[in-house]
PDB file of C-alpha atoms in Angstrom:
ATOM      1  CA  UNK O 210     -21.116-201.535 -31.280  1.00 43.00           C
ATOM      2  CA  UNK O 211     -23.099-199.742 -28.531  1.00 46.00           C
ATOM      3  CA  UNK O 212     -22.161-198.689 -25.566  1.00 39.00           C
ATOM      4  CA  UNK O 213     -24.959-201.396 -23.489  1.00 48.00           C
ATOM      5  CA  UNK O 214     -23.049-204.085 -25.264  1.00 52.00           C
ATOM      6  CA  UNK O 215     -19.365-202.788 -25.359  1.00 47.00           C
ATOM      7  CA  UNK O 216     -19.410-202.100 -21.326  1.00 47.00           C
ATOM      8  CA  UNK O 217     -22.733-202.833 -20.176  1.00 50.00           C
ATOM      9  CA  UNK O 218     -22.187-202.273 -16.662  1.00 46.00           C
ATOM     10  CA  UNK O 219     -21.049-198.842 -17.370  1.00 44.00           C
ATOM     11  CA  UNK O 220     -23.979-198.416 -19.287  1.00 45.00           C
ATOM     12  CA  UNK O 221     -26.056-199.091 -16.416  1.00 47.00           C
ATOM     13  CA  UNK O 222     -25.008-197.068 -14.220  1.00 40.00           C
ATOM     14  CA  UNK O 223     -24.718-194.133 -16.228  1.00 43.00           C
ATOM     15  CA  UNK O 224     -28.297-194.746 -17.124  1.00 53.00           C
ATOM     16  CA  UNK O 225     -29.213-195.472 -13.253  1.00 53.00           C
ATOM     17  CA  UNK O 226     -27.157-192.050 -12.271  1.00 48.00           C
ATOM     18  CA  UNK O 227     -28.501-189.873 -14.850  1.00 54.00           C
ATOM     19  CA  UNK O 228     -32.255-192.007 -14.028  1.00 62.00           C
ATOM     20  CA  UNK O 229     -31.887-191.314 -10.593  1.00 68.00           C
ATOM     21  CA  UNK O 230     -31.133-187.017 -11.238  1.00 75.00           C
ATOM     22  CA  UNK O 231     -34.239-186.957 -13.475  1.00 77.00           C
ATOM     23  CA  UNK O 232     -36.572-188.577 -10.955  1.00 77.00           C
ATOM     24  CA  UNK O 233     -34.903-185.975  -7.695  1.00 77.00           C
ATOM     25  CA  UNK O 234     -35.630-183.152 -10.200  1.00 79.00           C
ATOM     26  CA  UNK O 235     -39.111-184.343 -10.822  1.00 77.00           C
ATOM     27  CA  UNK O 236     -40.322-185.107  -7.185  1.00 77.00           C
ATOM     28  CA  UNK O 237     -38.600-181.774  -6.054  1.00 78.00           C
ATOM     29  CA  UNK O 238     -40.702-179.830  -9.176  1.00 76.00           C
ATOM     30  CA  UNK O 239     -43.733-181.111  -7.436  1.00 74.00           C
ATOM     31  CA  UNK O 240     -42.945-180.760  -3.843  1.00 72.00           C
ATOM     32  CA  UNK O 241     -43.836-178.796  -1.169  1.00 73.00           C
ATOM     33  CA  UNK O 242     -42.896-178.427   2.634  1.00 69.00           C
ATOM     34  CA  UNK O 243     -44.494-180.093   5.719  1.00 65.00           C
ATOM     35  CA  UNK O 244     -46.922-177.502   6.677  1.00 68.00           C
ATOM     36  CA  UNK O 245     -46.534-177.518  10.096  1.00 70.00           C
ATOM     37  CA  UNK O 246     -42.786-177.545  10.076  1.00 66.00           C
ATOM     38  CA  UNK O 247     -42.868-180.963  12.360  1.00 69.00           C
ATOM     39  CA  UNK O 248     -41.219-182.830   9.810  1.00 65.00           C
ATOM     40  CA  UNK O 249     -38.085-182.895   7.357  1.00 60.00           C
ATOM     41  CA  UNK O 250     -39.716-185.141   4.827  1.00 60.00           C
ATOM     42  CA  UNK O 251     -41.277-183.333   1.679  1.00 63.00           C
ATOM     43  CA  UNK O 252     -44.746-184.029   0.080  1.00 68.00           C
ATOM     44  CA  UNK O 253     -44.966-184.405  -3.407  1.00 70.00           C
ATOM     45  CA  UNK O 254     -48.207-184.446  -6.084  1.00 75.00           C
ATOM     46  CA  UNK O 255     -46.300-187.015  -8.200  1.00 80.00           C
ATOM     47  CA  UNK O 256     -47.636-190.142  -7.811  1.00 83.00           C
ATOM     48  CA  UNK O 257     -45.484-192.828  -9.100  1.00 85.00           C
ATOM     49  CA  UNK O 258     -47.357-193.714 -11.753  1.00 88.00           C
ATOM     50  CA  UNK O 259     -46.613-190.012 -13.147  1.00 87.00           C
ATOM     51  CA  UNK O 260     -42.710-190.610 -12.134  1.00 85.00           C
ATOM     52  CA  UNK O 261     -42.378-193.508 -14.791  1.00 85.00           C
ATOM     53  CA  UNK O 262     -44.598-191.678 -17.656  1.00 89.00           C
ATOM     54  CA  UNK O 263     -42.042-188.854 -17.143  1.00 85.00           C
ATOM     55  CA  UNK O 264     -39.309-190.834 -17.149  1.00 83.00           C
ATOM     56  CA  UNK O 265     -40.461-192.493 -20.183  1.00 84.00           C
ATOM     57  CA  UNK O 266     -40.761-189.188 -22.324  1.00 83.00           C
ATOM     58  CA  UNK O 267     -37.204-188.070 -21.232  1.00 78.00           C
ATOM     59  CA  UNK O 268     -35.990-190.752 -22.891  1.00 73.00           C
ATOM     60  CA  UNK O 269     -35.443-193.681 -20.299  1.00 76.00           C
ATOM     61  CA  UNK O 270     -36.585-197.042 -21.977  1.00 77.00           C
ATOM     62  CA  UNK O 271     -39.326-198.805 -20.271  1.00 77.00           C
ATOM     63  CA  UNK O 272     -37.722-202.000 -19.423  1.00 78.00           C
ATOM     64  CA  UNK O 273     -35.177-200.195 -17.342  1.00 77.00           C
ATOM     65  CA  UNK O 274     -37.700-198.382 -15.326  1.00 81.00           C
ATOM     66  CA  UNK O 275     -39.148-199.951 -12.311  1.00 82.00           C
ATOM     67  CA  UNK O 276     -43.139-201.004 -11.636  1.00 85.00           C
ATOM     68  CA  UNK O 277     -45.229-198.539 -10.310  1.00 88.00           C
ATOM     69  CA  UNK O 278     -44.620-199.879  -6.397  1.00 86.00           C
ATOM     70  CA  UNK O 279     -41.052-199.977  -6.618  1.00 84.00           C
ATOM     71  CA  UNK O 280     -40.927-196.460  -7.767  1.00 84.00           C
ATOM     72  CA  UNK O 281     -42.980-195.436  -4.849  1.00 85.00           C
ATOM     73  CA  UNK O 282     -40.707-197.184  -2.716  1.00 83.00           C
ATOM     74  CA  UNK O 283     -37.523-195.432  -4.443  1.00 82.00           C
ATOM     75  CA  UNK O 284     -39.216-191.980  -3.682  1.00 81.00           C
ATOM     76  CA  UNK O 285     -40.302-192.565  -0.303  1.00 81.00           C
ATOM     77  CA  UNK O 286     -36.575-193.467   0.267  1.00 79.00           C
ATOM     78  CA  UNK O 287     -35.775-190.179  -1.294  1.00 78.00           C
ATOM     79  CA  UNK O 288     -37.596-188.231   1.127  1.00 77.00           C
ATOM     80  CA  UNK O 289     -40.896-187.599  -0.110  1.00 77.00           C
ATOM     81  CA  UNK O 290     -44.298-188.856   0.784  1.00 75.00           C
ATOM     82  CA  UNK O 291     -46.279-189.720  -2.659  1.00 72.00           C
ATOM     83  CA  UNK O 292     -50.039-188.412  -2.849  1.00 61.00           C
ATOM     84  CA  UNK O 293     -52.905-190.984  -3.009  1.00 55.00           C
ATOM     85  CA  UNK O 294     -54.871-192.505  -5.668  1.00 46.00           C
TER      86      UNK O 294
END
């Protein structure tokens, strides 16, 4: 039996914590400082759409990642202001 169907919830949060790692190590690869120093929040090139496609090839399934503008929302919680498309 797996582990998502012995303890699910454990499951998901182990997948959410180790989700949520990935994603702060990916914004923070593409990131750069506020140029004029006026502000704490970080720019990133990632656009969210990127975020999931990386996420995807580490291994997260799909179905547990979120749509494009809830990710965009997760990292603009985190801190960083996404670039446009």
């Amino acid at each position: 039996m797996s582990l998502a169907r012995a303890l699910p919830h454990v499951y998901l949060f182990v997948n959410y914590f180790y989700s949520d790692q990935a994603l702060g190590k990916l914004a923070e690869a593409h990131a750069q400082q506020d140029p004029t120093f006026n502000s704490t929040i970080g720019y990133t090139r990632l656009s969210a759409a990127e975020a999931i496609a990386q996420l995807k090839e580490l291994f997260f399934p799909g179905e547990q990642l979120p749509s494009v503008s809830t990710m965009a929302e997760v990292l603009n919680g985190m801190g960083y202001r996404l670039r446009q498309w």
